[in-house]
Amino acid sequence: MGSIDKVERNLVFISFITLSELYYGAYKSVRQQENLNAVAFLASNIQVIGSTTEIAEVFGKIKAGLIKRGRIIDDADIFIAAAAITNELSLVTNNIKHFENIPGIRLENWKKN
């Protein structure tokens, strides 16, 4: 089990989709400004992975495969997985089961028990 505290900052990445979800959560929260500041701090201290044609192609391949197998998940999560696969990165998530049907993905759960 890893931890973000134990990883060098230049080795931590976030998908622009995940960053967008964090901003959404901040804007709808009661402590909006505090949470916006936290998201902005995070965004300025880690690398954000944007969209590329390669990620788009991997997204299409993953989604088609999931639908064929009846394992549908949200498009946003497929984009996050495609970004991790395309960039040869591990996807850190507390929801391993949600992503485990995606071929070629490396998953890690850093949640402390």
PDB file of N, CA and C in Angstrom:
ATOM      1  N   MET A   1       0.851  -1.183   0.000  1.00  0.00           N
ATOM      2  CA  MET A   1       0.000   0.000   0.000  1.00  0.00           C
ATOM      3  C   MET A   1       0.891   1.238   0.000  1.00  0.00           C
ATOM      4  N   GLY A   2       0.591   2.175  -0.847  1.00  0.00           N
ATOM      5  CA  GLY A   2       1.362   3.401  -0.947  1.00  0.00           C
ATOM      6  C   GLY A   2       0.669   4.552  -0.267  1.00  0.00           C
ATOM      7  N   SER A   3       1.220   5.703  -0.469  1.00  0.00           N
ATOM      8  CA  SER A   3       0.642   6.933   0.057  1.00  0.00           C
ATOM      9  C   SER A   3       1.196   8.089  -0.748  1.00  0.00           C
ATOM     10  N   ILE A   4       0.357   9.071  -0.984  1.00  0.00           N
ATOM     11  CA  ILE A   4       0.813  10.237  -1.748  1.00  0.00           C
ATOM     12  C   ILE A   4       1.955  10.943  -1.030  1.00  0.00           C
ATOM     13  N   ASP A   5       2.001  10.835   0.301  1.00  0.00           N
ATOM     14  CA  ASP A   5       3.078  11.455   1.073  1.00  0.00           C
ATOM     15  C   ASP A   5       4.429  10.792   0.808  1.00  0.00           C
ATOM     16  N   LYS A   6       4.412   9.557   0.308  1.00  0.00           N
ATOM     17  CA  LYS A   6       5.643   8.804   0.101  1.00  0.00           C
ATOM     18  C   LYS A   6       6.120   8.828  -1.348  1.00  0.00           C
ATOM     19  N   VAL A   7       5.419   9.562  -2.207  1.00  0.00           N
ATOM     20  CA  VAL A   7       5.748   9.606  -3.632  1.00  0.00           C
ATOM     21  C   VAL A   7       6.314  10.979  -3.976  1.00  0.00           C
ATOM     22  N   GLU A   8       7.365  10.988  -4.790  1.00  0.00           N
ATOM     23  CA  GLU A   8       7.921  12.267  -5.230  1.00  0.00           C
ATOM     24  C   GLU A   8       6.875  13.041  -6.022  1.00  0.00           C
ATOM     25  N   ARG A   9       6.832  14.338  -5.804  1.00  0.00           N
ATOM     26  CA  ARG A   9       5.817  15.183  -6.431  1.00  0.00           C
ATOM     27  C   ARG A   9       5.804  15.070  -7.952  1.00  0.00           C
ATOM     28  N   ASN A  10       6.966  14.917  -8.559  1.00  0.00           N
ATOM     29  CA  ASN A  10       7.020  14.837 -10.021  1.00  0.00           C
ATOM     30  C   ASN A  10       6.526  13.491 -10.555  1.00  0.00           C
ATOM     31  N   LEU A  11       6.182  12.565  -9.658  1.00  0.00           N
ATOM     32  CA  LEU A  11       5.658  11.263 -10.062  1.00  0.00           C
ATOM     33  C   LEU A  11       4.154  11.140  -9.828  1.00  0.00           C
ATOM     34  N   VAL A  12       3.521  12.226  -9.402  1.00  0.00           N
ATOM     35  CA  VAL A  12       2.081  12.221  -9.138  1.00  0.00           C
ATOM     36  C   VAL A  12       1.383  12.989 -10.253  1.00  0.00           C
ATOM     37  N   PHE A  13       0.375  12.358 -10.831  1.00  0.00           N
ATOM     38  CA  PHE A  13      -0.384  12.945 -11.934  1.00  0.00           C
ATOM     39  C   PHE A  13      -1.866  12.888 -11.601  1.00  0.00           C
ATOM     40  N   ILE A  14      -2.633  13.752 -12.240  1.00  0.00           N
ATOM     41  CA  ILE A  14      -4.081  13.726 -12.097  1.00  0.00           C
ATOM     42  C   ILE A  14      -4.684  13.987 -13.476  1.00  0.00           C
ATOM     43  N   SER A  15      -5.731  13.275 -13.780  1.00  0.00           N
ATOM     44  CA  SER A  15      -6.430  13.496 -15.044  1.00  0.00           C
ATOM     45  C   SER A  15      -7.199  14.811 -14.974  1.00  0.00           C
ATOM     46  N   PHE A  16      -7.316  15.487 -16.109  1.00  0.00           N
ATOM     47  CA  PHE A  16      -8.118  16.715 -16.126  1.00  0.00           C
ATOM     48  C   PHE A  16      -9.570  16.407 -15.770  1.00  0.00           C
ATOM     49  N   ILE A  17     -10.014  15.173 -16.010  1.00  0.00           N
ATOM     50  CA  ILE A  17     -11.369  14.760 -15.625  1.00  0.00           C
ATOM     51  C   ILE A  17     -11.491  14.753 -14.103  1.00  0.00           C
ATOM     52  N   THR A  18     -10.526  14.152 -13.429  1.00  0.00           N
ATOM     53  CA  THR A  18     -10.542  14.108 -11.967  1.00  0.00           C
ATOM     54  C   THR A  18     -10.458  15.516 -11.396  1.00  0.00           C
ATOM     55  N   LEU A  19      -9.599  16.336 -11.965  1.00  0.00           N
ATOM     56  CA  LEU A  19      -9.486  17.721 -11.509  1.00  0.00           C
ATOM     57  C   LEU A  19     -10.814  18.453 -11.691  1.00  0.00           C
ATOM     58  N   SER A  20     -11.474  18.219 -12.808  1.00  0.00           N
ATOM     59  CA  SER A  20     -12.792  18.829 -13.051  1.00  0.00           C
ATOM     60  C   SER A  20     -13.804  18.387 -12.003  1.00  0.00           C
ATOM     61  N   GLU A  21     -13.774  17.101 -11.640  1.00  0.00           N
ATOM     62  CA  GLU A  21     -14.681  16.586 -10.611  1.00  0.00           C
ATOM     63  C   GLU A  21     -14.392  17.233  -9.257  1.00  0.00           C
ATOM     64  N   LEU A  22     -13.116  17.468  -8.965  1.00  0.00           N
ATOM     65  CA  LEU A  22     -12.759  18.137  -7.709  1.00  0.00           C
ATOM     66  C   LEU A  22     -13.265  19.577  -7.691  1.00  0.00           C
ATOM     67  N   TYR A  23     -13.113  20.279  -8.814  1.00  0.00           N
ATOM     68  CA  TYR A  23     -13.644  21.647  -8.890  1.00  0.00           C
ATOM     69  C   TYR A  23     -15.164  21.655  -8.739  1.00  0.00           C
ATOM     70  N   TYR A  24     -15.833  20.709  -9.355  1.00  0.00           N
ATOM     71  CA  TYR A  24     -17.287  20.607  -9.215  1.00  0.00           C
ATOM     72  C   TYR A  24     -17.667  20.437  -7.739  1.00  0.00           C
ATOM     73  N   GLY A  25     -16.990  19.527  -7.059  1.00  0.00           N
ATOM     74  CA  GLY A  25     -17.261  19.312  -5.639  1.00  0.00           C
ATOM     75  C   GLY A  25     -17.016  20.560  -4.811  1.00  0.00           C
ATOM     76  N   ALA A  26     -15.965  21.294  -5.140  1.00  0.00           N
ATOM     77  CA  ALA A  26     -15.658  22.526  -4.405  1.00  0.00           C
ATOM     78  C   ALA A  26     -16.736  23.577  -4.623  1.00  0.00           C
ATOM     79  N   TYR A  27     -17.173  23.735  -5.869  1.00  0.00           N
ATOM     80  CA  TYR A  27     -18.184  24.757  -6.173  1.00  0.00           C
ATOM     81  C   TYR A  27     -19.539  24.453  -5.551  1.00  0.00           C
ATOM     82  N   LYS A  28     -19.853  23.183  -5.342  1.00  0.00           N
ATOM     83  CA  LYS A  28     -21.156  22.870  -4.752  1.00  0.00           C
ATOM     84  C   LYS A  28     -21.094  22.734  -3.229  1.00  0.00           C
ATOM     85  N   SER A  29     -19.913  22.889  -2.642  1.00  0.00           N
ATOM     86  CA  SER A  29     -19.750  22.694  -1.204  1.00  0.00           C
ATOM     87  C   SER A  29     -20.136  23.931  -0.402  1.00  0.00           C
ATOM     88  N   VAL A  30     -20.369  23.718   0.862  1.00  0.00           N
ATOM     89  CA  VAL A  30     -20.696  24.806   1.783  1.00  0.00           C
ATOM     90  C   VAL A  30     -19.474  25.700   1.991  1.00  0.00           C
ATOM     91  N   ARG A  31     -18.293  25.092   2.096  1.00  0.00           N
ATOM     92  CA  ARG A  31     -17.044  25.849   2.292  1.00  0.00           C
ATOM     93  C   ARG A  31     -16.355  26.039   0.936  1.00  0.00           C
ATOM     94  N   GLN A  32     -17.061  26.694   0.042  1.00  0.00           N
ATOM     95  CA  GLN A  32     -16.640  26.812  -1.345  1.00  0.00           C
ATOM     96  C   GLN A  32     -15.232  27.384  -1.499  1.00  0.00           C
ATOM     97  N   GLN A  33     -14.964  28.532  -0.937  1.00  0.00           N
ATOM     98  CA  GLN A  33     -13.662  29.172  -1.151  1.00  0.00           C
ATOM     99  C   GLN A  33     -12.523  28.338  -0.580  1.00  0.00           C
ATOM    100  N   GLU A  34     -12.718  27.777   0.596  1.00  0.00           N
ATOM    101  CA  GLU A  34     -11.694  26.932   1.208  1.00  0.00           C
ATOM    102  C   GLU A  34     -11.385  25.724   0.309  1.00  0.00           C
ATOM    103  N   ASN A  35     -12.426  25.103  -0.209  1.00  0.00           N
ATOM    104  CA  ASN A  35     -12.230  23.936  -1.067  1.00  0.00           C
ATOM    105  C   ASN A  35     -11.663  24.311  -2.433  1.00  0.00           C
ATOM    106  N   LEU A  36     -12.062  25.458  -2.976  1.00  0.00           N
ATOM    107  CA  LEU A  36     -11.469  25.928  -4.232  1.00  0.00           C
ATOM    108  C   LEU A  36      -9.977  26.181  -4.063  1.00  0.00           C
ATOM    109  N   ASN A  37      -9.598  26.759  -2.937  1.00  0.00           N
ATOM    110  CA  ASN A  37      -8.177  26.990  -2.653  1.00  0.00           C
ATOM    111  C   ASN A  37      -7.414  25.669  -2.572  1.00  0.00           C
ATOM    112  N   ALA A  38      -8.022  24.666  -1.944  1.00  0.00           N
ATOM    113  CA  ALA A  38      -7.372  23.358  -1.813  1.00  0.00           C
ATOM    114  C   ALA A  38      -7.184  22.703  -3.181  1.00  0.00           C
ATOM    115  N   VAL A  39      -8.199  22.780  -4.032  1.00  0.00           N
ATOM    116  CA  VAL A  39      -8.096  22.198  -5.376  1.00  0.00           C
ATOM    117  C   VAL A  39      -7.046  22.948  -6.196  1.00  0.00           C
ATOM    118  N   ALA A  40      -7.042  24.259  -6.114  1.00  0.00           N
ATOM    119  CA  ALA A  40      -6.052  25.059  -6.848  1.00  0.00           C
ATOM    120  C   ALA A  40      -4.634  24.732  -6.380  1.00  0.00           C
ATOM    121  N   PHE A  41      -4.458  24.552  -5.075  1.00  0.00           N
ATOM    122  CA  PHE A  41      -3.148  24.185  -4.538  1.00  0.00           C
ATOM    123  C   PHE A  41      -2.713  22.826  -5.084  1.00  0.00           C
ATOM    124  N   LEU A  42      -3.631  21.866  -5.066  1.00  0.00           N
ATOM    125  CA  LEU A  42      -3.328  20.544  -5.603  1.00  0.00           C
ATOM    126  C   LEU A  42      -2.934  20.643  -7.073  1.00  0.00           C
ATOM    127  N   ALA A  43      -3.722  21.360  -7.849  1.00  0.00           N
ATOM    128  CA  ALA A  43      -3.479  21.487  -9.290  1.00  0.00           C
ATOM    129  C   ALA A  43      -2.138  22.146  -9.592  1.00  0.00           C
ATOM    130  N   SER A  44      -1.704  23.037  -8.727  1.00  0.00           N
ATOM    131  CA  SER A  44      -0.439  23.723  -8.969  1.00  0.00           C
ATOM    132  C   SER A  44       0.767  22.911  -8.496  1.00  0.00           C
ATOM    133  N   ASN A  45       0.512  21.815  -7.789  1.00  0.00           N
ATOM    134  CA  ASN A  45       1.612  21.030  -7.237  1.00  0.00           C
ATOM    135  C   ASN A  45       1.749  19.634  -7.832  1.00  0.00           C
ATOM    136  N   ILE A  46       0.885  19.281  -8.769  1.00  0.00           N
ATOM    137  CA  ILE A  46       1.019  18.004  -9.457  1.00  0.00           C
ATOM    138  C   ILE A  46       0.784  18.219 -10.948  1.00  0.00           C
ATOM    139  N   GLN A  47       1.138  17.223 -11.731  1.00  0.00           N
ATOM    140  CA  GLN A  47       0.993  17.331 -13.176  1.00  0.00           C
ATOM    141  C   GLN A  47      -0.412  16.899 -13.599  1.00  0.00           C
ATOM    142  N   VAL A  48      -1.044  17.702 -14.426  1.00  0.00           N
ATOM    143  CA  VAL A  48      -2.387  17.405 -14.920  1.00  0.00           C
ATOM    144  C   VAL A  48      -2.268  16.808 -16.323  1.00  0.00           C
ATOM    145  N   ILE A  49      -2.883  15.640 -16.512  1.00  0.00           N
ATOM    146  CA  ILE A  49      -2.875  14.982 -17.817  1.00  0.00           C
ATOM    147  C   ILE A  49      -4.092  15.448 -18.594  1.00  0.00           C
ATOM    148  N   GLY A  50      -3.846  16.077 -19.731  1.00  0.00           N
ATOM    149  CA  GLY A  50      -4.930  16.548 -20.587  1.00  0.00           C
ATOM    150  C   GLY A  50      -5.393  15.463 -21.541  1.00  0.00           C
ATOM    151  N   SER A  51      -6.243  15.839 -22.459  1.00  0.00           N
ATOM    152  CA  SER A  51      -6.769  14.902 -23.445  1.00  0.00           C
ATOM    153  C   SER A  51      -5.860  14.878 -24.668  1.00  0.00           C
ATOM    154  N   THR A  52      -5.681  13.706 -25.224  1.00  0.00           N
ATOM    155  CA  THR A  52      -4.903  13.543 -26.453  1.00  0.00           C
ATOM    156  C   THR A  52      -5.661  12.601 -27.387  1.00  0.00           C
ATOM    157  N   THR A  53      -5.253  12.558 -28.636  1.00  0.00           N
ATOM    158  CA  THR A  53      -5.897  11.626 -29.566  1.00  0.00           C
ATOM    159  C   THR A  53      -5.620  10.179 -29.163  1.00  0.00           C
ATOM    160  N   GLU A  54      -4.459   9.924 -28.598  1.00  0.00           N
ATOM    161  CA  GLU A  54      -4.136   8.566 -28.146  1.00  0.00           C
ATOM    162  C   GLU A  54      -5.053   8.152 -26.995  1.00  0.00           C
ATOM    163  N   ILE A  55      -5.276   9.049 -26.039  1.00  0.00           N
ATOM    164  CA  ILE A  55      -6.197   8.757 -24.937  1.00  0.00           C
ATOM    165  C   ILE A  55      -7.603   8.532 -25.487  1.00  0.00           C
ATOM    166  N   ALA A  56      -8.005   9.345 -26.465  1.00  0.00           N
ATOM    167  CA  ALA A  56      -9.333   9.191 -27.070  1.00  0.00           C
ATOM    168  C   ALA A  56      -9.485   7.819 -27.725  1.00  0.00           C
ATOM    169  N   GLU A  57      -8.450   7.365 -28.413  1.00  0.00           N
ATOM    170  CA  GLU A  57      -8.515   6.048 -29.048  1.00  0.00           C
ATOM    171  C   GLU A  57      -8.597   4.934 -28.007  1.00  0.00           C
ATOM    172  N   VAL A  58      -7.777   5.033 -26.963  1.00  0.00           N
ATOM    173  CA  VAL A  58      -7.815   4.024 -25.897  1.00  0.00           C
ATOM    174  C   VAL A  58      -9.181   4.036 -25.216  1.00  0.00           C
ATOM    175  N   PHE A  59      -9.752   5.228 -25.011  1.00  0.00           N
ATOM    176  CA  PHE A  59     -11.108   5.344 -24.466  1.00  0.00           C
ATOM    177  C   PHE A  59     -12.087   4.539 -25.312  1.00  0.00           C
ATOM    178  N   GLY A  60     -12.054   4.751 -26.638  1.00  0.00           N
ATOM    179  CA  GLY A  60     -12.966   4.045 -27.535  1.00  0.00           C
ATOM    180  C   GLY A  60     -12.814   2.538 -27.450  1.00  0.00           C
ATOM    181  N   LYS A  61     -11.576   2.078 -27.394  1.00  0.00           N
ATOM    182  CA  LYS A  61     -11.303   0.642 -27.299  1.00  0.00           C
ATOM    183  C   LYS A  61     -11.837   0.077 -25.986  1.00  0.00           C
ATOM    184  N   ILE A  62     -11.574   0.784 -24.882  1.00  0.00           N
ATOM    185  CA  ILE A  62     -12.046   0.326 -23.569  1.00  0.00           C
ATOM    186  C   ILE A  62     -13.566   0.282 -23.532  1.00  0.00           C
ATOM    187  N   LYS A  63     -14.210   1.367 -23.963  1.00  0.00           N
ATOM    188  CA  LYS A  63     -15.675   1.442 -23.883  1.00  0.00           C
ATOM    189  C   LYS A  63     -16.325   0.359 -24.733  1.00  0.00           C
ATOM    190  N   ALA A  64     -15.830   0.154 -25.946  1.00  0.00           N
ATOM    191  CA  ALA A  64     -16.391  -0.889 -26.812  1.00  0.00           C
ATOM    192  C   ALA A  64     -16.261  -2.262 -26.154  1.00  0.00           C
ATOM    193  N   GLY A  65     -15.099  -2.523 -25.560  1.00  0.00           N
ATOM    194  CA  GLY A  65     -14.884  -3.808 -24.889  1.00  0.00           C
ATOM    195  C   GLY A  65     -15.781  -3.995 -23.679  1.00  0.00           C
ATOM    196  N   LEU A  66     -15.940  -2.939 -22.884  1.00  0.00           N
ATOM    197  CA  LEU A  66     -16.805  -3.025 -21.703  1.00  0.00           C
ATOM    198  C   LEU A  66     -18.255  -3.276 -22.101  1.00  0.00           C
ATOM    199  N   ILE A  67     -18.717  -2.578 -23.126  1.00  0.00           N
ATOM    200  CA  ILE A  67     -20.107  -2.753 -23.574  1.00  0.00           C
ATOM    201  C   ILE A  67     -20.323  -4.174 -24.093  1.00  0.00           C
ATOM    202  N   LYS A  68     -19.363  -4.695 -24.852  1.00  0.00           N
ATOM    203  CA  LYS A  68     -19.480  -6.072 -25.359  1.00  0.00           C
ATOM    204  C   LYS A  68     -19.600  -7.077 -24.220  1.00  0.00           C
ATOM    205  N   ARG A  69     -18.922  -6.789 -23.102  1.00  0.00           N
ATOM    206  CA  ARG A  69     -18.947  -7.703 -21.958  1.00  0.00           C
ATOM    207  C   ARG A  69     -20.027  -7.341 -20.938  1.00  0.00           C
ATOM    208  N   GLY A  70     -20.814  -6.307 -21.225  1.00  0.00           N
ATOM    209  CA  GLY A  70     -21.876  -5.902 -20.306  1.00  0.00           C
ATOM    210  C   GLY A  70     -21.371  -5.294 -19.013  1.00  0.00           C
ATOM    211  N   ARG A  71     -20.235  -4.638 -19.066  1.00  0.00           N
ATOM    212  CA  ARG A  71     -19.586  -4.051 -17.878  1.00  0.00           C
ATOM    213  C   ARG A  71     -19.483  -2.537 -18.021  1.00  0.00           C
ATOM    214  N   ILE A  72     -20.588  -1.875 -18.160  1.00  0.00           N
ATOM    215  CA  ILE A  72     -20.608  -0.439 -18.438  1.00  0.00           C
ATOM    216  C   ILE A  72     -20.244   0.370 -17.191  1.00  0.00           C
ATOM    217  N   ILE A  73     -19.361   1.366 -17.374  1.00  0.00           N
ATOM    218  CA  ILE A  73     -19.066   2.353 -16.326  1.00  0.00           C
ATOM    219  C   ILE A  73     -19.156   3.741 -16.962  1.00  0.00           C
ATOM    220  N   ASP A  74     -19.147   4.773 -16.129  1.00  0.00           N
ATOM    221  CA  ASP A  74     -19.261   6.150 -16.615  1.00  0.00           C
ATOM    222  C   ASP A  74     -18.124   6.499 -17.578  1.00  0.00           C
ATOM    223  N   ASP A  75     -18.456   7.313 -18.587  1.00  0.00           N
ATOM    224  CA  ASP A  75     -17.443   7.763 -19.546  1.00  0.00           C
ATOM    225  C   ASP A  75     -16.285   8.476 -18.860  1.00  0.00           C
ATOM    226  N   ALA A  76     -16.575   9.280 -17.851  1.00  0.00           N
ATOM    227  CA  ALA A  76     -15.503  10.009 -17.159  1.00  0.00           C
ATOM    228  C   ALA A  76     -14.484   9.031 -16.577  1.00  0.00           C
ATOM    229  N   ASP A  77     -14.965   7.939 -15.994  1.00  0.00           N
ATOM    230  CA  ASP A  77     -14.053   6.952 -15.419  1.00  0.00           C
ATOM    231  C   ASP A  77     -13.274   6.213 -16.503  1.00  0.00           C
ATOM    232  N   ILE A  78     -13.897   6.012 -17.658  1.00  0.00           N
ATOM    233  CA  ILE A  78     -13.174   5.388 -18.768  1.00  0.00           C
ATOM    234  C   ILE A  78     -12.069   6.322 -19.258  1.00  0.00           C
ATOM    235  N   PHE A  79     -12.338   7.627 -19.331  1.00  0.00           N
ATOM    236  CA  PHE A  79     -11.291   8.590 -19.714  1.00  0.00           C
ATOM    237  C   PHE A  79     -10.142   8.572 -18.709  1.00  0.00           C
ATOM    238  N   ILE A  80     -10.461   8.507 -17.425  1.00  0.00           N
ATOM    239  CA  ILE A  80      -9.425   8.459 -16.389  1.00  0.00           C
ATOM    240  C   ILE A  80      -8.569   7.208 -16.572  1.00  0.00           C
ATOM    241  N   ALA A  81      -9.216   6.075 -16.799  1.00  0.00           N
ATOM    242  CA  ALA A  81      -8.488   4.825 -17.020  1.00  0.00           C
ATOM    243  C   ALA A  81      -7.648   4.896 -18.290  1.00  0.00           C
ATOM    244  N   ALA A  82      -8.207   5.446 -19.350  1.00  0.00           N
ATOM    245  CA  ALA A  82      -7.479   5.569 -20.617  1.00  0.00           C
ATOM    246  C   ALA A  82      -6.241   6.443 -20.458  1.00  0.00           C
ATOM    247  N   ALA A  83      -6.349   7.504 -19.684  1.00  0.00           N
ATOM    248  CA  ALA A  83      -5.193   8.377 -19.439  1.00  0.00           C
ATOM    249  C   ALA A  83      -4.100   7.622 -18.692  1.00  0.00           C
ATOM    250  N   ALA A  84      -4.492   6.827 -17.702  1.00  0.00           N
ATOM    251  CA  ALA A  84      -3.511   6.046 -16.940  1.00  0.00           C
ATOM    252  C   ALA A  84      -2.828   5.015 -17.837  1.00  0.00           C
ATOM    253  N   ILE A  85      -3.614   4.293 -18.616  1.00  0.00           N
ATOM    254  CA  ILE A  85      -3.055   3.259 -19.498  1.00  0.00           C
ATOM    255  C   ILE A  85      -2.136   3.881 -20.547  1.00  0.00           C
ATOM    256  N   THR A  86      -2.590   4.939 -21.190  1.00  0.00           N
ATOM    257  CA  THR A  86      -1.811   5.591 -22.245  1.00  0.00           C
ATOM    258  C   THR A  86      -0.468   6.098 -21.726  1.00  0.00           C
ATOM    259  N   ASN A  87      -0.466   6.606 -20.503  1.00  0.00           N
ATOM    260  CA  ASN A  87       0.757   7.164 -19.922  1.00  0.00           C
ATOM    261  C   ASN A  87       1.532   6.159 -19.075  1.00  0.00           C
ATOM    262  N   GLU A  88       1.097   4.890 -19.113  1.00  0.00           N
ATOM    263  CA  GLU A  88       1.755   3.807 -18.373  1.00  0.00           C
ATOM    264  C   GLU A  88       1.878   4.134 -16.890  1.00  0.00           C
ATOM    265  N   LEU A  89       0.761   4.602 -16.315  1.00  0.00           N
ATOM    266  CA  LEU A  89       0.704   4.968 -14.906  1.00  0.00           C
ATOM    267  C   LEU A  89      -0.250   4.043 -14.165  1.00  0.00           C
ATOM    268  N   SER A  90      -0.040   3.911 -12.866  1.00  0.00           N
ATOM    269  CA  SER A  90      -0.998   3.201 -12.022  1.00  0.00           C
ATOM    270  C   SER A  90      -2.127   4.147 -11.670  1.00  0.00           C
ATOM    271  N   LEU A  91      -3.338   3.617 -11.629  1.00  0.00           N
ATOM    272  CA  LEU A  91      -4.503   4.396 -11.217  1.00  0.00           C
ATOM    273  C   LEU A  91      -4.741   4.120  -9.742  1.00  0.00           C
ATOM    274  N   VAL A  92      -4.645   5.154  -8.933  1.00  0.00           N
ATOM    275  CA  VAL A  92      -4.885   5.028  -7.500  1.00  0.00           C
ATOM    276  C   VAL A  92      -6.351   5.328  -7.249  1.00  0.00           C
ATOM    277  N   THR A  93      -7.047   4.369  -6.649  1.00  0.00           N
ATOM    278  CA  THR A  93      -8.475   4.503  -6.397  1.00  0.00           C
ATOM    279  C   THR A  93      -8.869   3.683  -5.177  1.00  0.00           C
ATOM    280  N   ASN A  94      -9.909   4.127  -4.498  1.00  0.00           N
ATOM    281  CA  ASN A  94     -10.480   3.341  -3.408  1.00  0.00           C
ATOM    282  C   ASN A  94     -11.544   2.387  -3.941  1.00  0.00           C
ATOM    283  N   ASN A  95     -11.814   2.449  -5.237  1.00  0.00           N
ATOM    284  CA  ASN A  95     -12.864   1.649  -5.849  1.00  0.00           C
ATOM    285  C   ASN A  95     -12.267   0.722  -6.913  1.00  0.00           C
ATOM    286  N   ILE A  96     -11.458  -0.213  -6.466  1.00  0.00           N
ATOM    287  CA  ILE A  96     -10.773  -1.142  -7.368  1.00  0.00           C
ATOM    288  C   ILE A  96     -11.774  -1.907  -8.235  1.00  0.00           C
ATOM    289  N   LYS A  97     -12.861  -2.392  -7.642  1.00  0.00           N
ATOM    290  CA  LYS A  97     -13.841  -3.205  -8.381  1.00  0.00           C
ATOM    291  C   LYS A  97     -14.431  -2.451  -9.570  1.00  0.00           C
ATOM    292  N   HIS A  98     -14.536  -1.143  -9.447  1.00  0.00           N
ATOM    293  CA  HIS A  98     -15.114  -0.326 -10.512  1.00  0.00           C
ATOM    294  C   HIS A  98     -14.257  -0.366 -11.781  1.00  0.00           C
ATOM    295  N   PHE A  99     -12.952  -0.479 -11.617  1.00  0.00           N
ATOM    296  CA  PHE A  99     -12.022  -0.406 -12.752  1.00  0.00           C
ATOM    297  C   PHE A  99     -11.417  -1.755 -13.143  1.00  0.00           C
ATOM    298  N   GLU A 100     -11.639  -2.800 -12.359  1.00  0.00           N
ATOM    299  CA  GLU A 100     -10.911  -4.053 -12.567  1.00  0.00           C
ATOM    300  C   GLU A 100     -11.267  -4.784 -13.863  1.00  0.00           C
ATOM    301  N   ASN A 101     -12.347  -4.423 -14.511  1.00  0.00           N
ATOM    302  CA  ASN A 101     -12.722  -5.063 -15.775  1.00  0.00           C
ATOM    303  C   ASN A 101     -12.087  -4.397 -16.992  1.00  0.00           C
ATOM    304  N   ILE A 102     -11.194  -3.455 -16.751  1.00  0.00           N
ATOM    305  CA  ILE A 102     -10.522  -2.756 -17.851  1.00  0.00           C
ATOM    306  C   ILE A 102      -9.172  -3.427 -18.100  1.00  0.00           C
ATOM    307  N   PRO A 103      -9.008  -4.045 -19.268  1.00  0.00           N
ATOM    308  CA  PRO A 103      -7.754  -4.741 -19.567  1.00  0.00           C
ATOM    309  C   PRO A 103      -6.564  -3.781 -19.605  1.00  0.00           C
ATOM    310  N   GLY A 104      -5.453  -4.230 -19.046  1.00  0.00           N
ATOM    311  CA  GLY A 104      -4.216  -3.470 -19.124  1.00  0.00           C
ATOM    312  C   GLY A 104      -4.052  -2.378 -18.088  1.00  0.00           C
ATOM    313  N   ILE A 105      -5.017  -2.217 -17.192  1.00  0.00           N
ATOM    314  CA  ILE A 105      -4.908  -1.149 -16.197  1.00  0.00           C
ATOM    315  C   ILE A 105      -4.187  -1.660 -14.951  1.00  0.00           C
ATOM    316  N   ARG A 106      -3.335  -0.808 -14.403  1.00  0.00           N
ATOM    317  CA  ARG A 106      -2.667  -1.114 -13.130  1.00  0.00           C
ATOM    318  C   ARG A 106      -3.374  -0.309 -12.050  1.00  0.00           C
ATOM    319  N   LEU A 107      -3.860  -1.000 -11.032  1.00  0.00           N
ATOM    320  CA  LEU A 107      -4.637  -0.348  -9.980  1.00  0.00           C
ATOM    321  C   LEU A 107      -3.931  -0.447  -8.641  1.00  0.00           C
ATOM    322  N   GLU A 108      -4.053   0.609  -7.850  1.00  0.00           N
ATOM    323  CA  GLU A 108      -3.557   0.620  -6.475  1.00  0.00           C
ATOM    324  C   GLU A 108      -4.601   1.273  -5.595  1.00  0.00           C
ATOM    325  N   ASN A 109      -4.750   0.751  -4.384  1.00  0.00           N
ATOM    326  CA  ASN A 109      -5.641   1.337  -3.390  1.00  0.00           C
ATOM    327  C   ASN A 109      -4.789   1.809  -2.225  1.00  0.00           C
ATOM    328  N   TRP A 110      -4.733   3.109  -2.013  1.00  0.00           N
ATOM    329  CA  TRP A 110      -3.939   3.679  -0.929  1.00  0.00           C
ATOM    330  C   TRP A 110      -4.772   3.964   0.311  1.00  0.00           C
ATOM    331  N   LYS A 111      -6.033   3.583   0.293  1.00  0.00           N
ATOM    332  CA  LYS A 111      -6.910   3.864   1.431  1.00  0.00           C
ATOM    333  C   LYS A 111      -6.367   3.163   2.669  1.00  0.00           C
ATOM    334  N   LYS A 112      -6.317   3.918   3.734  1.00  0.00           N
ATOM    335  CA  LYS A 112      -5.840   3.352   4.997  1.00  0.00           C
ATOM    336  C   LYS A 112      -6.996   2.639   5.675  1.00  0.00           C
ATOM    337  N   ASN A 113      -6.741   1.415   6.106  1.00  0.00           N
ATOM    338  CA  ASN A 113      -7.781   0.634   6.794  1.00  0.00           C
ATOM    339  C   ASN A 113      -7.754   0.883   8.280  1.00  0.00           C
TER     340      ASN A 113
END
